[in-house]
mmCIF file of C-alpha atoms and ligand atoms in Angstrom:
data_model
loop_
_atom_site.group_PDB
_atom_site.id
_atom_site.type_symbol
_atom_site.label_atom_id
_atom_site.label_comp_id
_atom_site.label_asym_id
_atom_site.label_seq_id
_atom_site.Cartn_x
_atom_site.Cartn_y
_atom_site.Cartn_z
ATOM 1 C CA MET A 93 -1.490 -17.849 20.938
ATOM 2 C CA ALA A 94 0.589 -19.639 23.795
ATOM 3 C CA TRP A 95 3.923 -17.994 23.271
ATOM 4 C CA PRO A 96 6.238 -17.856 26.428
ATOM 5 C CA MET A 97 6.025 -14.417 27.704
ATOM 6 C CA SER A 98 8.820 -11.968 28.869
ATOM 7 C CA ASP A 99 8.271 -12.359 32.255
ATOM 8 C CA ASP A 100 10.195 -10.692 34.857
ATOM 9 C CA ASP A 101 11.050 -13.654 36.737
ATOM 10 C CA GLU A 102 11.222 -16.160 33.926
ATOM 11 C CA GLU A 103 14.273 -16.529 32.353
ATOM 12 C CA ILE A 104 13.992 -17.432 28.557
ATOM 13 C CA ILE A 105 16.616 -19.048 26.837
ATOM 14 C CA LEU A 106 16.774 -17.582 23.625
ATOM 15 C CA ALA A 107 18.579 -20.400 21.912
ATOM 16 C CA ASP A 108 16.381 -22.737 22.950
ATOM 17 C CA LEU A 109 13.416 -21.416 20.959
ATOM 18 C CA ASN A 110 12.649 -22.938 17.624
ATOM 19 C CA ASP A 111 12.790 -20.000 14.600
ATOM 20 C CA GLU A 112 9.000 -19.506 15.068
ATOM 21 C CA GLU A 113 8.894 -18.752 18.600
ATOM 22 C CA LEU A 114 12.364 -16.840 18.623
ATOM 23 C CA VAL A 115 10.530 -14.392 15.969
ATOM 24 C CA GLN A 116 7.539 -14.079 18.114
ATOM 25 C CA GLN A 117 9.946 -13.690 21.305
ATOM 26 C CA MET A 118 11.723 -10.793 19.297
ATOM 27 C CA PHE A 119 8.369 -8.935 18.560
ATOM 28 C CA ASP A 120 7.964 -9.123 22.393
ATOM 29 C CA ASP A 121 11.408 -8.044 22.965
ATOM 30 C CA LEU A 122 11.161 -5.194 20.229
ATOM 31 C CA TYR A 123 7.853 -4.095 21.941
ATOM 32 C CA ASP A 124 9.661 -4.135 25.122
ATOM 33 C CA GLY A 125 12.561 -2.414 24.168
ATOM 34 C CA LEU A 126 15.561 -5.000 24.881
ATOM 35 C CA LYS A 127 18.000 -4.039 22.742
ATOM 36 C CA GLU A 128 20.819 -6.886 23.964
ATOM 37 C CA GLU A 129 18.049 -9.645 23.609
ATOM 38 C CA ILE A 130 17.236 -8.047 20.107
ATOM 39 C CA GLU A 131 21.049 -8.378 19.329
ATOM 40 C CA GLU A 132 21.092 -11.709 20.762
ATOM 41 C CA SER A 133 18.304 -13.055 18.703
ATOM 42 C CA VAL A 134 19.624 -11.284 15.470
ATOM 43 C CA HIS A 135 22.926 -13.482 16.103
ATOM 44 C CA ILE A 136 21.079 -16.768 16.666
ATOM 45 C CA LEU A 137 18.904 -16.399 13.555
ATOM 46 C CA LEU A 138 22.132 -15.770 11.334
ATOM 47 C CA GLU A 139 23.703 -18.734 12.831
ATOM 48 C CA ARG A 140 21.046 -20.629 11.986
ATOM 49 C CA GLY A 141 21.545 -19.647 8.467
ATOM 50 C CA TRP A 142 18.465 -16.986 7.701
ATOM 51 C CA GLU A 143 19.766 -14.349 5.419
ATOM 52 C CA PRO A 144 19.991 -11.054 6.745
ATOM 53 C CA TYR A 145 17.374 -9.335 4.664
ATOM 54 C CA ARG A 146 14.727 -11.807 5.826
ATOM 55 C CA ILE A 147 15.840 -11.040 9.564
ATOM 56 C CA LEU A 148 15.457 -7.505 8.720
ATOM 57 C CA THR A 149 12.013 -7.652 7.256
ATOM 58 C CA GLU A 150 10.372 -10.712 9.231
ATOM 59 C CA ALA A 151 11.672 -10.205 12.674
ATOM 60 C CA LEU A 152 12.768 -6.216 12.798
ATOM 61 C CA VAL A 153 10.181 -4.792 10.626
ATOM 62 C CA GLY A 154 7.492 -7.031 11.555
ATOM 63 C CA GLY A 155 8.206 -6.454 15.301
ATOM 64 C CA MET A 156 8.046 -2.526 14.285
ATOM 65 C CA THR A 157 4.829 -2.544 12.772
ATOM 66 C CA ILE A 158 3.236 -3.949 15.755
ATOM 67 C CA VAL A 159 4.868 -1.426 17.958
ATOM 68 C CA GLY A 160 3.498 1.104 15.329
ATOM 69 C CA ASN A 161 -0.229 0.056 15.561
ATOM 70 C CA ASP A 162 -0.051 0.199 19.228
ATOM 71 C CA PHE A 163 1.381 3.657 19.323
ATOM 72 C CA ARG A 164 -1.340 4.620 16.823
ATOM 73 C CA ASP A 165 -3.844 3.347 19.033
ATOM 74 C CA GLY A 166 -2.691 4.869 22.018
ATOM 75 C CA ILE A 167 -1.650 1.998 24.062
ATOM 76 C CA LEU A 168 2.545 2.794 23.687
ATOM 77 C CA PHE A 169 3.693 6.267 24.149
ATOM 78 C CA VAL A 170 6.765 8.243 23.050
ATOM 79 C CA PRO A 171 9.466 6.776 25.826
ATOM 80 C CA GLU A 172 8.191 3.148 24.674
ATOM 81 C CA VAL A 173 8.631 3.632 20.985
ATOM 82 C CA LEU A 174 12.004 5.272 21.447
ATOM 83 C CA LEU A 175 13.135 1.902 23.517
ATOM 84 C CA ALA A 176 11.748 -0.019 20.588
ATOM 85 C CA ALA A 177 13.514 1.859 18.136
ATOM 86 C CA ASN A 178 16.577 1.752 20.000
ATOM 87 C CA ALA A 179 16.352 -1.974 20.202
ATOM 88 C CA MET A 180 15.695 -2.199 16.165
ATOM 89 C CA LYS A 181 18.512 0.057 15.417
ATOM 90 C CA GLY A 182 20.725 -2.642 17.452
ATOM 91 C CA GLY A 183 19.638 -5.452 15.413
ATOM 92 C CA MET A 184 19.817 -3.137 11.981
ATOM 93 C CA ALA A 185 23.658 -2.421 13.263
ATOM 94 C CA ILE A 186 24.481 -6.147 13.025
ATOM 95 C CA LEU A 187 22.932 -6.757 9.778
ATOM 96 C CA LYS A 188 24.151 -3.497 8.173
ATOM 97 C CA PRO A 189 27.726 -4.909 7.192
ATOM 98 C CA LEU A 190 26.437 -8.139 6.023
ATOM 99 C CA LEU A 191 23.867 -6.632 3.945
ATOM 100 C CA ILE A 192 26.442 -4.452 2.108
ATOM 101 C CA ALA A 193 29.033 -7.132 1.583
ATOM 102 C CA THR A 194 26.465 -9.107 -0.172
ATOM 103 C CA GLY A 195 26.178 -5.793 -2.545
ATOM 104 C CA ALA A 196 26.652 -5.584 -6.392
ATOM 105 C CA PRO A 197 29.232 -3.177 -7.877
ATOM 106 C CA ARG A 198 28.660 0.634 -7.943
ATOM 107 C CA MET A 199 25.428 1.631 -9.129
ATOM 108 C CA GLY A 200 25.370 5.468 -8.392
ATOM 109 C CA LYS A 201 25.432 8.081 -5.597
ATOM 110 C CA MET A 202 22.582 9.057 -3.354
ATOM 111 C CA VAL A 203 22.097 12.031 -0.875
ATOM 112 C CA ILE A 204 19.296 11.120 1.901
ATOM 113 C CA GLY A 205 17.964 12.696 4.853
ATOM 114 C CA THR A 206 14.792 13.374 6.832
ATOM 115 C CA VAL A 207 13.161 16.542 6.189
ATOM 116 C CA LYS A 208 12.945 19.591 8.808
ATOM 117 C CA GLY A 209 10.925 19.410 11.632
ATOM 118 C CA ASP A 210 10.925 15.260 11.339
ATOM 119 C CA ILE A 211 13.212 13.247 13.953
ATOM 120 C CA HIS A 212 11.949 9.571 12.482
ATOM 121 C CA ASP A 213 14.887 7.618 10.993
ATOM 122 C CA ILE A 214 14.547 4.310 10.927
ATOM 123 C CA GLY A 215 13.018 3.941 7.522
ATOM 124 C CA LYS A 216 15.526 6.563 6.191
ATOM 125 C CA ASN A 217 18.210 4.290 7.744
ATOM 126 C CA LEU A 218 16.600 1.076 6.288
ATOM 127 C CA VAL A 219 16.506 2.564 2.605
ATOM 128 C CA SER A 220 20.239 3.552 3.370
ATOM 129 C CA MET A 221 21.250 0.122 4.371
ATOM 130 C CA MET A 222 19.589 -1.556 1.555
ATOM 131 C CA MET A 223 20.747 0.791 -1.035
ATOM 132 C CA GLU A 224 24.443 0.403 -0.066
ATOM 133 C CA GLY A 225 23.715 -3.246 0.017
ATOM 134 C CA ALA A 226 22.564 -2.931 -3.854
ATOM 135 C CA GLY A 227 25.793 -0.926 -4.129
ATOM 136 C CA PHE A 228 24.877 2.445 -4.227
ATOM 137 C CA GLU A 229 27.209 5.055 -2.497
ATOM 138 C CA VAL A 230 24.942 6.800 0.075
ATOM 139 C CA VAL A 231 25.554 9.971 1.920
ATOM 140 C CA ASP A 232 23.127 10.136 4.786
ATOM 141 C CA LEU A 233 22.329 13.665 6.069
ATOM 142 C CA GLY A 234 20.493 12.428 9.094
ATOM 143 C CA ILE A 235 17.122 14.034 10.364
ATOM 144 C CA ASN A 236 15.814 17.353 10.667
ATOM 145 C CA ASN A 237 17.262 18.661 7.203
ATOM 146 C CA ALA A 238 16.238 22.478 6.104
ATOM 147 C CA VAL A 239 16.478 22.839 2.294
ATOM 148 C CA GLU A 240 20.024 24.727 2.623
ATOM 149 C CA LYS A 241 21.683 21.387 3.986
ATOM 150 C CA TYR A 242 20.107 19.434 0.872
ATOM 151 C CA LEU A 243 21.200 21.966 -1.470
ATOM 152 C CA GLU A 244 24.690 22.088 0.025
ATOM 153 C CA ALA A 245 24.986 18.295 -0.254
ATOM 154 C CA LEU A 246 23.580 17.921 -3.514
ATOM 155 C CA GLU A 247 26.416 20.780 -4.713
ATOM 156 C CA THR A 248 29.423 19.159 -2.686
ATOM 157 C CA GLU A 249 28.364 15.575 -3.202
ATOM 158 C CA GLN A 250 26.874 15.487 -6.768
ATOM 159 C CA PRO A 251 24.936 12.497 -6.353
ATOM 160 C CA ASP A 252 22.769 10.785 -8.955
ATOM 161 C CA ILE A 253 19.792 10.809 -6.241
ATOM 162 C CA LEU A 254 18.170 12.900 -3.571
ATOM 163 C CA GLY A 255 16.132 10.848 -1.404
ATOM 164 C CA MET A 256 13.863 12.598 1.289
ATOM 165 C CA SER A 257 11.972 10.698 4.148
ATOM 166 C CA ALA A 258 8.984 12.169 6.207
ATOM 167 C CA LEU A 259 6.850 10.454 8.527
ATOM 168 C CA LEU A 260 4.519 13.046 9.817
ATOM 169 C CA THR A 261 1.536 14.712 7.785
ATOM 170 C CA THR A 262 3.131 17.715 9.028
ATOM 171 C CA THR A 263 6.397 17.798 7.776
ATOM 172 C CA MET A 264 5.610 15.835 4.244
ATOM 173 C CA PRO A 265 4.943 19.371 2.762
ATOM 174 C CA TYR A 266 8.689 20.353 2.962
ATOM 175 C CA MET A 267 9.956 18.005 0.401
ATOM 176 C CA LYS A 268 7.789 20.242 -1.990
ATOM 177 C CA VAL A 269 9.778 23.152 -0.848
ATOM 178 C CA VAL A 270 13.168 21.657 -1.451
ATOM 179 C CA ILE A 271 11.761 20.518 -4.658
ATOM 180 C CA ASP A 272 10.236 23.966 -5.581
ATOM 181 C CA THR A 273 14.052 25.487 -4.427
ATOM 182 C CA MET A 274 15.619 23.082 -6.758
ATOM 183 C CA LYS A 275 13.513 24.146 -9.461
ATOM 184 C CA GLU A 276 13.746 27.763 -8.685
ATOM 185 C CA LYS A 277 17.693 27.326 -8.865
ATOM 186 C CA GLY A 278 17.569 25.474 -12.028
ATOM 187 C CA ILE A 279 18.896 22.408 -10.917
ATOM 188 C CA ARG A 280 15.779 20.026 -10.387
ATOM 189 C CA ASP A 281 16.612 17.990 -13.375
ATOM 190 C CA ASP A 282 19.925 17.067 -12.698
ATOM 191 C CA TYR A 283 19.025 14.935 -9.759
ATOM 192 C CA ILE A 284 16.388 12.039 -9.471
ATOM 193 C CA VAL A 285 14.414 12.660 -6.523
ATOM 194 C CA LEU A 286 12.964 9.617 -4.560
ATOM 195 C CA VAL A 287 10.502 10.262 -1.836
ATOM 196 C CA GLY A 288 9.218 8.032 1.102
ATOM 197 C CA GLY A 289 7.377 7.400 4.463
ATOM 198 C CA ALA A 290 4.594 6.109 5.880
ATOM 199 C CA PRO A 291 2.107 8.860 5.283
ATOM 200 C CA LEU A 292 2.799 9.617 1.814
ATOM 201 C CA ASN A 293 1.697 7.814 -1.540
ATOM 202 C CA GLU A 294 2.175 7.898 -5.178
ATOM 203 C CA GLU A 295 -0.281 10.931 -5.917
ATOM 204 C CA PHE A 296 1.628 13.074 -3.103
ATOM 205 C CA GLY A 297 4.755 11.776 -4.742
ATOM 206 C CA ARG A 298 3.726 13.313 -8.186
ATOM 207 C CA ALA A 299 1.803 16.351 -6.948
ATOM 208 C CA ILE A 300 5.082 17.895 -5.144
ATOM 209 C CA GLY A 301 7.266 16.963 -8.427
ATOM 210 C CA ALA A 302 9.046 14.033 -7.265
ATOM 211 C CA ASP A 303 10.180 11.467 -9.886
ATOM 212 C CA ALA A 304 8.966 8.583 -7.764
ATOM 213 C CA TYR A 305 7.532 7.831 -3.960
ATOM 214 C CA CYS A 306 8.737 4.406 -2.964
ATOM 215 C CA ARG A 307 6.549 2.500 -0.094
ATOM 216 C CA ASP A 308 9.317 0.533 1.196
ATOM 217 C CA ALA A 309 13.208 0.168 0.943
ATOM 218 C CA ALA A 310 13.055 -2.557 -1.719
ATOM 219 C CA VAL A 311 10.853 -0.592 -3.800
ATOM 220 C CA ALA A 312 13.227 2.054 -3.320
ATOM 221 C CA VAL A 313 16.254 0.104 -4.422
ATOM 222 C CA GLU A 314 14.128 -0.983 -7.436
ATOM 223 C CA THR A 315 13.283 2.155 -8.589
ATOM 224 C CA ALA A 316 16.619 3.835 -7.977
ATOM 225 C CA LYS A 317 18.414 1.137 -10.607
ATOM 226 C CA GLN A 318 15.620 1.855 -13.009
ATOM 227 C CA PHE A 319 16.196 5.468 -13.120
ATOM 228 C CA VAL A 320 19.931 5.670 -12.553
ATOM 229 C CA ALA A 321 20.092 3.106 -15.933
ATOM 230 C CA ARG A 322 17.513 5.561 -17.705
ATOM 231 C CA LYS A 323 19.687 8.397 -16.825
ATOM 232 C CA HIS A 324 23.036 6.712 -17.780
ATOM 233 C CA ASN A 325 21.179 5.754 -21.246
ATOM 234 C CA GLN A 326 19.933 9.309 -21.875
ATOM 235 C CA GLY A 327 23.815 10.354 -21.410
ATOM 236 C CA VAL A 328 24.119 14.016 -19.358
ATOM 237 C CA ALA A 329 22.363 15.819 -22.542
ATOM 238 C CA ARG A 330 19.607 17.122 -20.493
HETATM 239 C C1 LIG B 42 9.227 5.006 15.875
HETATM 240 C C2 LIG B 42 8.314 6.053 15.816
HETATM 241 C C3 LIG B 42 8.702 7.125 16.695
HETATM 242 C C4 LIG B 42 10.205 7.670 17.213
HETATM 243 C C5 LIG B 42 11.041 7.688 16.342
HETATM 244 C C6 LIG B 42 12.401 7.047 16.409
HETATM 245 C C7 LIG B 42 13.530 6.965 15.312
HETATM 246 N N1 LIG B 42 14.720 7.195 15.757
HETATM 247 O O1 LIG B 42 12.834 7.122 14.158
HETATM 248 C C8 LIG B 42 9.723 8.570 18.293
HETATM 249 C C9 LIG B 42 9.220 8.117 19.680
HETATM 250 C C10 LIG B 42 11.107 9.605 18.548
HETATM 251 C C11 LIG B 42 8.367 9.350 17.311
HETATM 252 C C12 LIG B 42 8.109 10.476 17.501
HETATM 253 C C13 LIG B 42 7.044 11.001 17.109
HETATM 254 N N2 LIG B 42 5.987 10.452 16.512
HETATM 255 CO CO1 LIG B 42 6.491 8.817 15.459
HETATM 256 N N3 LIG B 42 6.303 6.926 15.062
HETATM 257 C C14 LIG B 42 7.158 5.980 15.008
HETATM 258 C C15 LIG B 42 6.438 4.602 14.439
HETATM 259 C C16 LIG B 42 5.780 4.018 15.500
HETATM 260 C C17 LIG B 42 7.323 3.924 13.701
HETATM 261 C C18 LIG B 42 8.084 4.767 12.477
HETATM 262 C C19 LIG B 42 9.095 3.646 11.899
HETATM 263 O O2 LIG B 42 10.287 3.628 12.186
HETATM 264 N N4 LIG B 42 9.010 2.630 11.037
HETATM 265 C C20 LIG B 42 9.267 1.563 10.451
HETATM 266 C C21 LIG B 42 10.293 2.108 9.019
HETATM 267 C C22 LIG B 42 11.033 0.667 8.794
HETATM 268 O O3 LIG B 42 9.014 2.512 8.434
HETATM 269 P P1 LIG B 42 9.093 3.690 7.380
HETATM 270 O O4 LIG B 42 9.612 4.780 8.335
HETATM 271 O O5 LIG B 42 7.575 3.933 6.940
HETATM 272 O O6 LIG B 42 9.754 3.627 6.239
HETATM 273 C C23 LIG B 42 9.505 2.781 5.324
HETATM 274 C C24 LIG B 42 9.130 3.386 3.978
HETATM 275 O O7 LIG B 42 8.057 4.440 4.332
HETATM 276 C C25 LIG B 42 9.666 3.911 3.094
HETATM 277 N N5 LIG B 42 11.009 5.068 3.137
HETATM 278 C C26 LIG B 42 10.996 5.944 4.640
HETATM 279 N N6 LIG B 42 11.693 6.889 4.230
HETATM 280 C C27 LIG B 42 12.098 6.957 2.772
HETATM 281 C C28 LIG B 42 12.905 7.779 2.116
HETATM 282 C C29 LIG B 42 13.026 7.499 0.753
HETATM 283 C C30 LIG B 42 13.767 8.507 0.070
HETATM 284 C C31 LIG B 42 12.497 6.420 0.295
HETATM 285 C C32 LIG B 42 12.549 6.009 -1.137
HETATM 286 C C33 LIG B 42 11.632 5.383 1.095
HETATM 287 C C34 LIG B 42 11.640 5.868 2.368
HETATM 288 O O8 LIG B 42 11.050 2.841 3.015
HETATM 289 C C35 LIG B 42 11.067 2.475 4.685
HETATM 290 C C36 LIG B 42 11.802 0.977 4.721
HETATM 291 O O9 LIG B 42 10.987 0.196 4.198
HETATM 292 C C37 LIG B 42 5.179 5.345 13.728
HETATM 293 C C38 LIG B 42 4.266 4.832 13.049
HETATM 294 C C39 LIG B 42 4.086 4.437 11.760
HETATM 295 N N7 LIG B 42 3.050 3.248 11.612
HETATM 296 O O10 LIG B 42 4.874 4.293 11.119
HETATM 297 C C40 LIG B 42 5.267 6.666 14.399
HETATM 298 C C41 LIG B 42 4.546 8.010 13.440
HETATM 299 C C42 LIG B 42 5.102 8.251 12.371
HETATM 300 N N8 LIG B 42 4.784 8.985 14.950
HETATM 301 C C43 LIG B 42 3.644 9.653 14.739
HETATM 302 C C44 LIG B 42 3.775 11.029 15.832
HETATM 303 C C45 LIG B 42 2.602 11.644 15.656
HETATM 304 C C46 LIG B 42 5.083 11.198 16.741
HETATM 305 C C47 LIG B 42 5.044 12.399 17.638
HETATM 306 C C48 LIG B 42 4.641 13.821 16.800
HETATM 307 C C49 LIG B 42 4.521 11.987 18.749
HETATM 308 C C50 LIG B 42 4.895 13.090 19.696
HETATM 309 N N9 LIG B 42 3.194 13.361 20.363
HETATM 310 O O11 LIG B 42 5.653 13.498 20.198
HETATM 311 C C51 LIG B 42 6.740 12.556 17.357
HETATM 312 C C52 LIG B 42 7.326 13.404 16.163
HETATM 313 C C53 LIG B 42 8.629 13.957 16.590
HETATM 314 C C54 LIG B 42 9.442 14.692 15.114
HETATM 315 N N10 LIG B 42 9.188 15.732 15.207
HETATM 316 O O12 LIG B 42 9.679 13.838 14.439
HETATM 317 C C55 LIG B 42 2.649 9.349 14.052
HETATM 318 C C56 LIG B 42 2.578 10.467 12.376
HETATM 319 C C57 LIG B 42 1.011 10.888 12.586
HETATM 320 C C58 LIG B 42 0.662 11.915 11.564
HETATM 321 N N11 LIG B 42 -0.448 11.469 10.536
HETATM 322 O O13 LIG B 42 1.898 12.631 11.117
HETATM 323 C C59 LIG B 42 2.684 8.199 13.520
HETATM 324 C C60 LIG B 42 2.274 7.739 12.253
HETATM 325 C C61 LIG B 42 2.250 7.305 14.914
HETATM 326 C C62 LIG B 42 0.811 7.524 14.514
HETATM 327 N N12 LIG B 42 -0.165 6.792 13.975
HETATM 328 O O14 LIG B 42 0.013 8.248 15.598
HETATM 329 N N13 LIG B 42 7.922 8.054 16.854
#
């Protein structure tokens, strides 16, 4: 495809591109870690009437998928991916208040965090944003959380849901450590446990004793709503 390339000496006027070209340019800009350009493009799409969720999924997550594939294939390396992640966060920061503003009444509360040894947080942040947008209160513990951090947050925040994220095959088993510790303390069934992250699957979720594995943020919201409704119908008699 002959899209305009982000050449150093060629100035591209983002606002002059049509929607399709602009999204393609955002893929390139995300790939090149150009945060300001990504932010400008997000604003342009918003002005053109795009729904925040559409910008998030089609332009930002779409672009990050390309970055992910090239990282996997050894074409991109950590520094480039960090820049891309930073650019993506710039775009997400603009969309966040808009996604939240369209939200429903309060649905429940979630504590979420990336597990110990893992610093990936884009997916977790996206889930947080979408959950907040759907009316959930979200307490975000950030990255690299040891079991003690999760337990402390459950105690102080008393959420309905515990969400754990892991993007590495080496860190995903830690989710089981957290769930097993909850079992030992007799508090496992007090919470809905949702897990997610690219290397996980349903079978893994079941095997470690989570209530559900969610493949993306939209599924996370739907699953959370279903479990919270079920929990409320059952009352607190567990
Ligand atoms: C961006 C990125 C990085 C960035 C992270 C920046 C950041 N702030 O997050 C940086 C450069 C720091 C990085 C570092 C590393 N990375 Co990395 N990274 C990625 C990459 C390209 C994209 C991940 C991402 O953000 N995806 C976009 C989001 C939107 O998707 P997502 O995270 O899957 O989240 C969605 C769902 O999974 C789900 N979800 C996620 N969490 C949760 C939680 C809950 C509760 C629920 C319900 C749902 C849910 O919903 C989300 C939204 O839809 C992936 C490639 C990939 N294909 O995943 C590699 C990848 C995960 N990284 C990988 C590796 C190897 C590393 C490093 C070890 C590299 C190194 N040699 O140093 C380090 C690890 C550092 C550490 N200790 O954590 C490998 C993992 C391989 C494996 N089998 O374990 C991958 C798969 C790339 C690859 N194919 O080699 N990485």
